[in-house]
Coordinates of C-alpha atoms in Angstrom, one line a residue:
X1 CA -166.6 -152.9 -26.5
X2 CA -165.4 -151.6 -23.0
X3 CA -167.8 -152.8 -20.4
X4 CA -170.6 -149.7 -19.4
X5 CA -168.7 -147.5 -22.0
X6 CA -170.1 -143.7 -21.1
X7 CA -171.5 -141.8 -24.3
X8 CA -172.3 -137.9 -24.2
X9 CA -174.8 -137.0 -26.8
X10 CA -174.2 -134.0 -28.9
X11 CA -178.4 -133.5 -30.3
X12 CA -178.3 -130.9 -33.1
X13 CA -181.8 -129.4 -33.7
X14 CA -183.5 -128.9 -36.9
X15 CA -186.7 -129.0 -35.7
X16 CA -189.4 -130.4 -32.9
X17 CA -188.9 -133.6 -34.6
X18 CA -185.5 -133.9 -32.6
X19 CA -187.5 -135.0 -29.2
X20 CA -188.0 -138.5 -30.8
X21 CA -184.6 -138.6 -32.3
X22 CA -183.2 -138.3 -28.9
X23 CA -184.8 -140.8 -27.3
X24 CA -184.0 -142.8 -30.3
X25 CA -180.0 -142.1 -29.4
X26 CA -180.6 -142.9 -25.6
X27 CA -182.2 -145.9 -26.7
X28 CA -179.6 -147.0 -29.1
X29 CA -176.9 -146.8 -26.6
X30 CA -178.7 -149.0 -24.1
X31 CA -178.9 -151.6 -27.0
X32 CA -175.5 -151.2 -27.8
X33 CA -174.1 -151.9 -24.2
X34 CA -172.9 -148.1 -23.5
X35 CA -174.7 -145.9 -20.4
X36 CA -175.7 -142.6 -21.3
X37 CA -174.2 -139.7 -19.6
X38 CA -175.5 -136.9 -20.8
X39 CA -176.3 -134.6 -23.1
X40 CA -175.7 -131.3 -24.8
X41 CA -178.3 -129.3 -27.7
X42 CA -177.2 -127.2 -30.5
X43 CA -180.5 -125.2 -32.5
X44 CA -178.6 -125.4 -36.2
X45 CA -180.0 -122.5 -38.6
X46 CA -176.8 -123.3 -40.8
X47 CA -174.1 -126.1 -40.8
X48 CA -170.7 -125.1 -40.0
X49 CA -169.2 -127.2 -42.8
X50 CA -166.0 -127.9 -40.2
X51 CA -167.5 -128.7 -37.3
X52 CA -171.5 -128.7 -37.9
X53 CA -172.4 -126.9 -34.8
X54 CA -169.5 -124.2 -34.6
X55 CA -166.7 -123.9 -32.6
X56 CA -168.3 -121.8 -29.7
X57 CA -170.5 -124.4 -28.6
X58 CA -167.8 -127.0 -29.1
X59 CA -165.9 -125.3 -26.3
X60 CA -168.5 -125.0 -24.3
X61 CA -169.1 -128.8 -24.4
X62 CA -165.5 -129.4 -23.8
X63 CA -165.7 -127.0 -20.2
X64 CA -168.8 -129.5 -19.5
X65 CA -166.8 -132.6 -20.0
X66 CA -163.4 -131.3 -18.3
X67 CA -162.0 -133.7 -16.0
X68 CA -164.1 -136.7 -16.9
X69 CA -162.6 -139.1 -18.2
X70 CA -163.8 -142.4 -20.5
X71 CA -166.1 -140.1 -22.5
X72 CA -167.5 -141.1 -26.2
X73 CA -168.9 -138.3 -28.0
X74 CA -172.5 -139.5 -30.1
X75 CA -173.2 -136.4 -32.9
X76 CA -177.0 -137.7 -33.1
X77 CA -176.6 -137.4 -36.5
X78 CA -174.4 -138.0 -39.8
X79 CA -170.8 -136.4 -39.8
X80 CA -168.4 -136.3 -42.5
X81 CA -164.4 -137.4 -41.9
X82 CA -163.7 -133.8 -41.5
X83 CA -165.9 -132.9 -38.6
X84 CA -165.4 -136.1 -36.8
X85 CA -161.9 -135.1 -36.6
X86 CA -162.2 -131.3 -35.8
X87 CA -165.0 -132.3 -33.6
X88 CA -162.5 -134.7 -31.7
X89 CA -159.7 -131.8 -32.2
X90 CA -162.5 -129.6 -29.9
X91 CA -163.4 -131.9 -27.4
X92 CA -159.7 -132.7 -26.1
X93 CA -159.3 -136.2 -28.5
X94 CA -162.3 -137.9 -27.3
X95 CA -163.6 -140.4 -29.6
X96 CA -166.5 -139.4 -32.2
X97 CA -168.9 -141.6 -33.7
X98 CA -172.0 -140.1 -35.4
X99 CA -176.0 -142.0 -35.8
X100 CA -175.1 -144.0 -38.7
X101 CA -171.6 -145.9 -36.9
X102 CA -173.6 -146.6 -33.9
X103 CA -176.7 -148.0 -36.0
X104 CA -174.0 -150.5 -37.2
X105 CA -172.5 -151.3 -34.7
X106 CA -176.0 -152.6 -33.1
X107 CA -176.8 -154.5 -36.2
X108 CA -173.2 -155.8 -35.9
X109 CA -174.2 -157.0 -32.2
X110 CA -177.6 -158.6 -33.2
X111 CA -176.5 -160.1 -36.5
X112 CA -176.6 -163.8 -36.0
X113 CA -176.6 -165.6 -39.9
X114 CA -174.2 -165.3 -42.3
X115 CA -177.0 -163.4 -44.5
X116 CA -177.4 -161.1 -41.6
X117 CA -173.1 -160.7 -41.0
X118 CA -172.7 -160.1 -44.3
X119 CA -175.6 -157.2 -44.7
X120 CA -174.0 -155.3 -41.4
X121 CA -170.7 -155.6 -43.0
X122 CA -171.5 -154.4 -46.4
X123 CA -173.0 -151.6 -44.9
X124 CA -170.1 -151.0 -42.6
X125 CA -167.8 -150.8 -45.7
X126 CA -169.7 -148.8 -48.0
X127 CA -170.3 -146.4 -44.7
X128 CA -166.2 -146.3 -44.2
X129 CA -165.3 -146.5 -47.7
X130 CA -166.1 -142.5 -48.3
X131 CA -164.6 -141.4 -45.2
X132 CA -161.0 -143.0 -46.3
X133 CA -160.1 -140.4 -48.8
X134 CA -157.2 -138.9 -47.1
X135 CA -159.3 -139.3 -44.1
X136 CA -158.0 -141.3 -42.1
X137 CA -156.8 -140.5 -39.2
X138 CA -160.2 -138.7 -38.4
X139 CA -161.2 -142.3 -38.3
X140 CA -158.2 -143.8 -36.9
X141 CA -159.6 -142.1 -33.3
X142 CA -162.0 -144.4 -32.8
X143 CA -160.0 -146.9 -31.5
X144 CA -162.1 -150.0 -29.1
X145 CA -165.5 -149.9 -28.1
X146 CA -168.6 -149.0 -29.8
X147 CA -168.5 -148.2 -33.5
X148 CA -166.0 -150.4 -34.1
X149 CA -167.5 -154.0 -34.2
X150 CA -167.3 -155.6 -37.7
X151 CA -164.9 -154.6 -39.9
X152 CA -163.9 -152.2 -37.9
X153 CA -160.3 -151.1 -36.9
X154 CA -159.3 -154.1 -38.9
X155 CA -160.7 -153.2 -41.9
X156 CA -159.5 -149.3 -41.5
X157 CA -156.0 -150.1 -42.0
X158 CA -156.3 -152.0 -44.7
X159 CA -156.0 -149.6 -48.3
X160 CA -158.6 -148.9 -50.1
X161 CA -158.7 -151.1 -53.1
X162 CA -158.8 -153.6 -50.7
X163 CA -162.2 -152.2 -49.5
X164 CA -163.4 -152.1 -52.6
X165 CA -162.6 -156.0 -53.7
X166 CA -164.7 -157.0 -50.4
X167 CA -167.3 -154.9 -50.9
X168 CA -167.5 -156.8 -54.5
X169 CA -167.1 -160.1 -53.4
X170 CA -169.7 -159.5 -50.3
X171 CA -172.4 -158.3 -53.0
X172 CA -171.5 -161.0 -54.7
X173 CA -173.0 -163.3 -52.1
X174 CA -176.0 -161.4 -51.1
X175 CA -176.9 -161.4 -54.6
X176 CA -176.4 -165.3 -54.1
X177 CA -178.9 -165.5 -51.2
X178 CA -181.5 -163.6 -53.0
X179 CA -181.1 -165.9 -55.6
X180 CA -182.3 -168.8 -52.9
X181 CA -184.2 -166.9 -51.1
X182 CA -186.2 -166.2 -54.9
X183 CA -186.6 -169.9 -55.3
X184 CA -188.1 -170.2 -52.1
X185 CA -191.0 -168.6 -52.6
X186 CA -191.4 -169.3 -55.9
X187 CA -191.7 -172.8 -53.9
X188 CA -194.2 -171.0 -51.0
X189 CA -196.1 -169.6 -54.2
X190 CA -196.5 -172.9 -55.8
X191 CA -197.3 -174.3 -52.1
X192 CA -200.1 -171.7 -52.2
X193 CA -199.3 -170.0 -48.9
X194 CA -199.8 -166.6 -48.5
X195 CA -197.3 -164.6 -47.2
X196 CA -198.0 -161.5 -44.5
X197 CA -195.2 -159.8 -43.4
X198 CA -194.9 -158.1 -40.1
X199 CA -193.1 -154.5 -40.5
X200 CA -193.2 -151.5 -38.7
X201 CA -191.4 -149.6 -36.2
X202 CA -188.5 -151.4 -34.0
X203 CA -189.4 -152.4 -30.9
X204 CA -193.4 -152.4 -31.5
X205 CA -193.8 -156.2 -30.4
X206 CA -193.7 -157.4 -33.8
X207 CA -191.9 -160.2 -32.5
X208 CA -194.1 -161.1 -29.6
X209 CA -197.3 -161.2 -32.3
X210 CA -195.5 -163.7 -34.1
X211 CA -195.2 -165.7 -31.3
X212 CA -198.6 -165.6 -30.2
X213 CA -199.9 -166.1 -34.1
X214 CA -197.6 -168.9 -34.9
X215 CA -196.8 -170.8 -31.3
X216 CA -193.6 -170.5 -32.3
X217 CA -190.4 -168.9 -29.9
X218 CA -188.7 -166.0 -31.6
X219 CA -186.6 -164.0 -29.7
X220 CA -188.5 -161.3 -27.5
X221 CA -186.5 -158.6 -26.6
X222 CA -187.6 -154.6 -25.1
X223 CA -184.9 -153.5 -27.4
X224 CA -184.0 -151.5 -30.5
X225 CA -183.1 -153.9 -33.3
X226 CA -183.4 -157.0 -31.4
X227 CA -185.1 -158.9 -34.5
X228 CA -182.3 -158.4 -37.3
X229 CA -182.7 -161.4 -39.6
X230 CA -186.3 -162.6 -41.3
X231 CA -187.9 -165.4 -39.5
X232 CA -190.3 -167.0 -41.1
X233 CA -193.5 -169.4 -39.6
X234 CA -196.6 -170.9 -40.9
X235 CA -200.0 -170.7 -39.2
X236 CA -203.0 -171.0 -40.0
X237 CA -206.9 -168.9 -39.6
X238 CA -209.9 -171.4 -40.3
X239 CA -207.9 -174.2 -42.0
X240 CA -206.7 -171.4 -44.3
X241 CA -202.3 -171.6 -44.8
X242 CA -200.0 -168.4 -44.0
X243 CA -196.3 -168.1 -43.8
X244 CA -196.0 -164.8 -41.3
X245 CA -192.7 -163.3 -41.7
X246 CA -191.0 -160.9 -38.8
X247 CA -188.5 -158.1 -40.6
X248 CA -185.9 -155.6 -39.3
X249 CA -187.9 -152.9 -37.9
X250 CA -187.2 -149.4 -38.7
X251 CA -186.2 -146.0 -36.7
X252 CA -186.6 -142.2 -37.9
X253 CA -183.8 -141.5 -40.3
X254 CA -182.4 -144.9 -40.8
X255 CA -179.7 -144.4 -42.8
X256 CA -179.3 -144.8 -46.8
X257 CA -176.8 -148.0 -46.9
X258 CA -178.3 -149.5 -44.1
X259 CA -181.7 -149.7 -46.1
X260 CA -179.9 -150.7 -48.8
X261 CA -177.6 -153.6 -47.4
X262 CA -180.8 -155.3 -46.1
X263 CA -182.9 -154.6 -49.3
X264 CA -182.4 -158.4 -49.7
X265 CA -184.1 -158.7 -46.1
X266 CA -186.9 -156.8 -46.8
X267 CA -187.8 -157.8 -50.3
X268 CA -190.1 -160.3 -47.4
X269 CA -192.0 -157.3 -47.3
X270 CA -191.8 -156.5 -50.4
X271 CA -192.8 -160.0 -52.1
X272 CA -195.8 -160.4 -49.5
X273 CA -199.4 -160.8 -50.4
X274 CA -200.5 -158.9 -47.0
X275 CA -198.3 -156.4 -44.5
X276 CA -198.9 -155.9 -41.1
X277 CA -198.0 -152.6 -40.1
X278 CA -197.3 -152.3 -36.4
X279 CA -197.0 -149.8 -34.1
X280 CA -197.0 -149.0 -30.5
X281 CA -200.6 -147.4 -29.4
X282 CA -198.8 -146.0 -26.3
X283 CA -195.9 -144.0 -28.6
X284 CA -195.9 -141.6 -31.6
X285 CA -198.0 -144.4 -33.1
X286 CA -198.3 -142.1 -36.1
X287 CA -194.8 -141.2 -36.8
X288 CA -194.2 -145.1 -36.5
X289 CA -196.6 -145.7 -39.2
X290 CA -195.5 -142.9 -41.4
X291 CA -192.1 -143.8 -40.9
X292 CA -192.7 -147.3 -41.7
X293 CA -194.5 -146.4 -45.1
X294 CA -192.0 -144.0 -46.4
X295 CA -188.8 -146.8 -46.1
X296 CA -190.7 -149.1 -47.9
X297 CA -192.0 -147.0 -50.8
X298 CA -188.6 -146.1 -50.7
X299 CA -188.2 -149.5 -51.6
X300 CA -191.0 -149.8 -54.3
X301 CA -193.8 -151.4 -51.5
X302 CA -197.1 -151.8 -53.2
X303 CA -199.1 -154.3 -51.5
X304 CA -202.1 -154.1 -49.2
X305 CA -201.6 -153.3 -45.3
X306 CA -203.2 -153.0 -42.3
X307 CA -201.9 -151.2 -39.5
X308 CA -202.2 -152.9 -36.4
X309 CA -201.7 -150.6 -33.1
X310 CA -199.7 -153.1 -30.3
X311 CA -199.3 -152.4 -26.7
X312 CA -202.9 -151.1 -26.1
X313 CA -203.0 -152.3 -22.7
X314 CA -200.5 -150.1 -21.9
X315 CA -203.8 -147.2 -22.5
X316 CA -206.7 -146.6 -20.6
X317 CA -208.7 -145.0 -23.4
X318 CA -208.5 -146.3 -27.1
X319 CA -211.3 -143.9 -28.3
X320 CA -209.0 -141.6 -29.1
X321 CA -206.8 -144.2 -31.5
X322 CA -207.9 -143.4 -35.3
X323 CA -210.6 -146.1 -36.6
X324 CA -208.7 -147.8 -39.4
X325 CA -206.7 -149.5 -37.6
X326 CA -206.6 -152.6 -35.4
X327 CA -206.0 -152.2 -31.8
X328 CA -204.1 -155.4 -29.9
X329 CA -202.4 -156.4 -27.2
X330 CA -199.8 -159.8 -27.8
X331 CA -199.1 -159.5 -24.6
X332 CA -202.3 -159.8 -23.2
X333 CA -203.8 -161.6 -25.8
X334 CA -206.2 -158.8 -26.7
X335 CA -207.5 -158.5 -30.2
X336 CA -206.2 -161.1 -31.8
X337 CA -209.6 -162.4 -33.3
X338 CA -210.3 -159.4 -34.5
X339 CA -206.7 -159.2 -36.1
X340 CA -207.6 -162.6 -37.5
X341 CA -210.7 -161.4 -39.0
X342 CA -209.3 -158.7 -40.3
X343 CA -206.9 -160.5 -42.3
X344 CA -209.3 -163.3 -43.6
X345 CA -211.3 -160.8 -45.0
X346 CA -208.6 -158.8 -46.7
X347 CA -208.3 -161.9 -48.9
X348 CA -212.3 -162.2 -48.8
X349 CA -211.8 -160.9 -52.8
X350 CA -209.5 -163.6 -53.5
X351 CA -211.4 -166.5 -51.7
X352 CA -214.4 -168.2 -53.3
X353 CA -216.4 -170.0 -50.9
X354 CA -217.3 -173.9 -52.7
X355 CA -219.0 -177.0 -52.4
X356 CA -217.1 -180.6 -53.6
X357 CA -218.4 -183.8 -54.5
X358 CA -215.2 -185.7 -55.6
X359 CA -216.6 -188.7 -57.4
X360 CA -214.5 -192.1 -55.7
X361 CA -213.2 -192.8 -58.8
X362 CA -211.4 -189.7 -58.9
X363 CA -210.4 -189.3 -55.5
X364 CA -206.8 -189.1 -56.4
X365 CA -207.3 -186.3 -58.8
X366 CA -209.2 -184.4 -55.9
X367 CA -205.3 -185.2 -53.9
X368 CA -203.2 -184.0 -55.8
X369 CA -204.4 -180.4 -55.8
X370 CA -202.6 -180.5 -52.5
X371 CA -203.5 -177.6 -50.4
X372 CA -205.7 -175.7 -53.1
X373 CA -209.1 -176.1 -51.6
X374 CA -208.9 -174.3 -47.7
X375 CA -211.0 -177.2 -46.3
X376 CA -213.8 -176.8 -43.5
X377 CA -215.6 -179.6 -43.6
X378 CA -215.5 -183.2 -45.2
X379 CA -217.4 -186.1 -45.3
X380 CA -217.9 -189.4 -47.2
X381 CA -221.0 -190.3 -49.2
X382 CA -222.5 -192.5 -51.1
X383 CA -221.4 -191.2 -54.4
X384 CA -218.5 -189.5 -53.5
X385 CA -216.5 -187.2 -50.8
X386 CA -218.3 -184.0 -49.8
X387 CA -216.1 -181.4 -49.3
X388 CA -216.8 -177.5 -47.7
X389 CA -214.0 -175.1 -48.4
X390 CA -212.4 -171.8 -50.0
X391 CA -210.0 -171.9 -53.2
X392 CA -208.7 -168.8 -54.2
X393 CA -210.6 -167.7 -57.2
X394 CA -207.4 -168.0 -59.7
X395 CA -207.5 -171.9 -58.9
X396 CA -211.0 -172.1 -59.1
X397 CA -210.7 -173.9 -62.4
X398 CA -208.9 -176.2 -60.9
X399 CA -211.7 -177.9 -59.1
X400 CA -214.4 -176.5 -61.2
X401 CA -215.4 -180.3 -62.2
X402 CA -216.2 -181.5 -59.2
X403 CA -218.5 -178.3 -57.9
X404 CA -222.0 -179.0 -57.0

């Protein structure tokens, strides 16, 4: 990417939803290294099928930009080959990228294991492979710079069978990883650690809850997409074992094969026995939430969830915040016993409070339940080892002998 590369944003508008969607886009470019230089709004009543928002305001963008060189054109939206190119055509052959190219080229950026390469680039392909159908030279334009990390120009000259042998083989090994990735927590399951996965909007502070949760050091970053691949700690709330799990978060209109390539990724999510839903108390907390709920039923989510608003020191009143959910701060440390809390007792139903007396003489029998029985207190008797704990109620036959 050229250092500071300048991006003018063209914002078509559907409706008052494109506010957020704009902020979005000047957001985006920040995380992709570009500086924004403006922008342009079109109200659309009807797509022009050749060039989305007609040629008249086209030219009128053009007059705007004349003289100014170094300019990338960002349609804060999804193009097809065609318009790219007459778009391009229009604006004196600047190069076009739309939403979904810069999306991936972030997630290209922030992609650090080979799980995480090979998602960006399978969404990459499947994302160019459309637009190649006599196409491309409309693609051809984008040259350097953002949009093009990845498979990028590289991968646009080759033909398209070619395309279509990688996109095989690199499905190939996702479907690999999920195969280990399955075994793992069929090993977690066995292990009897309950999984909570943090999901939600990108750039909530999911990561920075983690941290504080777990005492562990995952990146922290004010940026979109920053947390790309699942990372996975264990912690635990009164002697009782988690396994939190941070995820990819999620923006308005993430697009299809994006959500698709990192199915894999989210399947976290999807697999958990709790999700933490986080938002930002000091945004469109609501659209966040909402947003967050319709990817992942998308996805066939059906597990329990609390939403947990973030960043509430950044208000002065929280009365106004609706009552079901819980308000923290991990940067402040604010209302994380209450998070706690709230998380025991959504597993209250599941949890059977018991008292032990493990006879000497079976002692070993007691250890090698492993981490069954949650323990709160022990101590060593006369007859036998006293024990005070929780065992989740489908084990509870497990121990039932030695229940006083």
């Amino acid at each position: 990417m050229c250092l500071q590369e300048k991006i003018f944003i063209i914002q078509p508008i559907f409706d008052d939803n494109w506010r957020v969607l704009h902020s979005e886009a000047v957001s985006l470019i920040e995380c992709a290294g570009g500086a924004y230089c403006g922008s342009d709004y079109q109200t659309i009543k009807e797509i022009n099928p050749a060039t989305f928002i007609g040629s008249g305001k086209l030219r009128e963008i053009a007059a705007t930009l004349s003289g100014i060189e170094g300019v990338t054109i960002l349609f804060n939206g999804e193009l097809s080959p065609s318009q790219t190119l007459n778009i391009s055509a229009a604006l004196d052959d600047r190069k076009v990228i739309d939403r979904t190219t810069l999306i991936l080229d972030i997630f290209a950026r922030n992609a650090v294991t080979a799980e995480g390469k090979i998602q960006v680039e399978l969404a990459q392909l499947k994302y160019i492979y459309p637009r190649l159908k006599g196409k491309g030279a409309a693609l051809s334009r984008l040259g350097g710079g953002i949009g093009s990390r990845g498979p990028g120009e590289t991968q646009l000259e080759t033909d398209r069978r070619h395309i279509r042998l990688r996109i095989k083989y690199l499905e190939k090994k996702l479907a690999e990883t999920e195969t280990r990735r399955a075994i793992h927590n069929d090993r977690r399951i066995k292990d009897d650690a309950k999984i909570i996965a943090l999901v939600g909007y990108t750039n909530t502070g999911k990561s920075s809850l983690m941290n504080l949760l777990t005492g562990s050091d995952v990146l922290e970053k004010n940026a979109l997409f920053a947390t790309l691949d699942p990372t996975a700690r264990k912690f635990t709330i009164d002697n009782v074992p988690f396994i939190l799990v941070d995820t990819v978060g999620f923006i308005q209109q993430l697009p299809h094969d994006i959500v698709e390539a990192f199915k894999s990724t989210l399947e976290s999510a999807l697999n958990c026995d709790l999700a933490l839903f986080v938002a930002d108390a000091s945004g469109d907390y609501q659209m966040q939430l909402d947003t967050t709920l319709n990817t992942l039923n998308a996805l066939g989510f059906d597990k329990p969830y609390l939403k947990v608003l973030n960043k509430c020191d950044l208000i002065e009143d929280t009365s106004a915040l609706p009552s079901d959910c819980i308000y923290i701060s991990a940067k402040k440390n604010q209302g994380i016993d209450e998070l706690k809390s709230a998380i025991l007792k959504s597993f209250a139903e599941q949890l059977v409070e018991v008292n032990l007396l493990i006879p000497y003489s079976q002692i070993n029998d007691y250890y090698k339940l492993g981490s069954l029985v949650s323990e709160k207190s022990r101590k060593f008797a006369e007859d036998g080892l006293l024990v005070e704990g929780k065992v989740d109620c489908k084990y509870l036959n497990r121990v039932e002998k030695f229940v006083k």
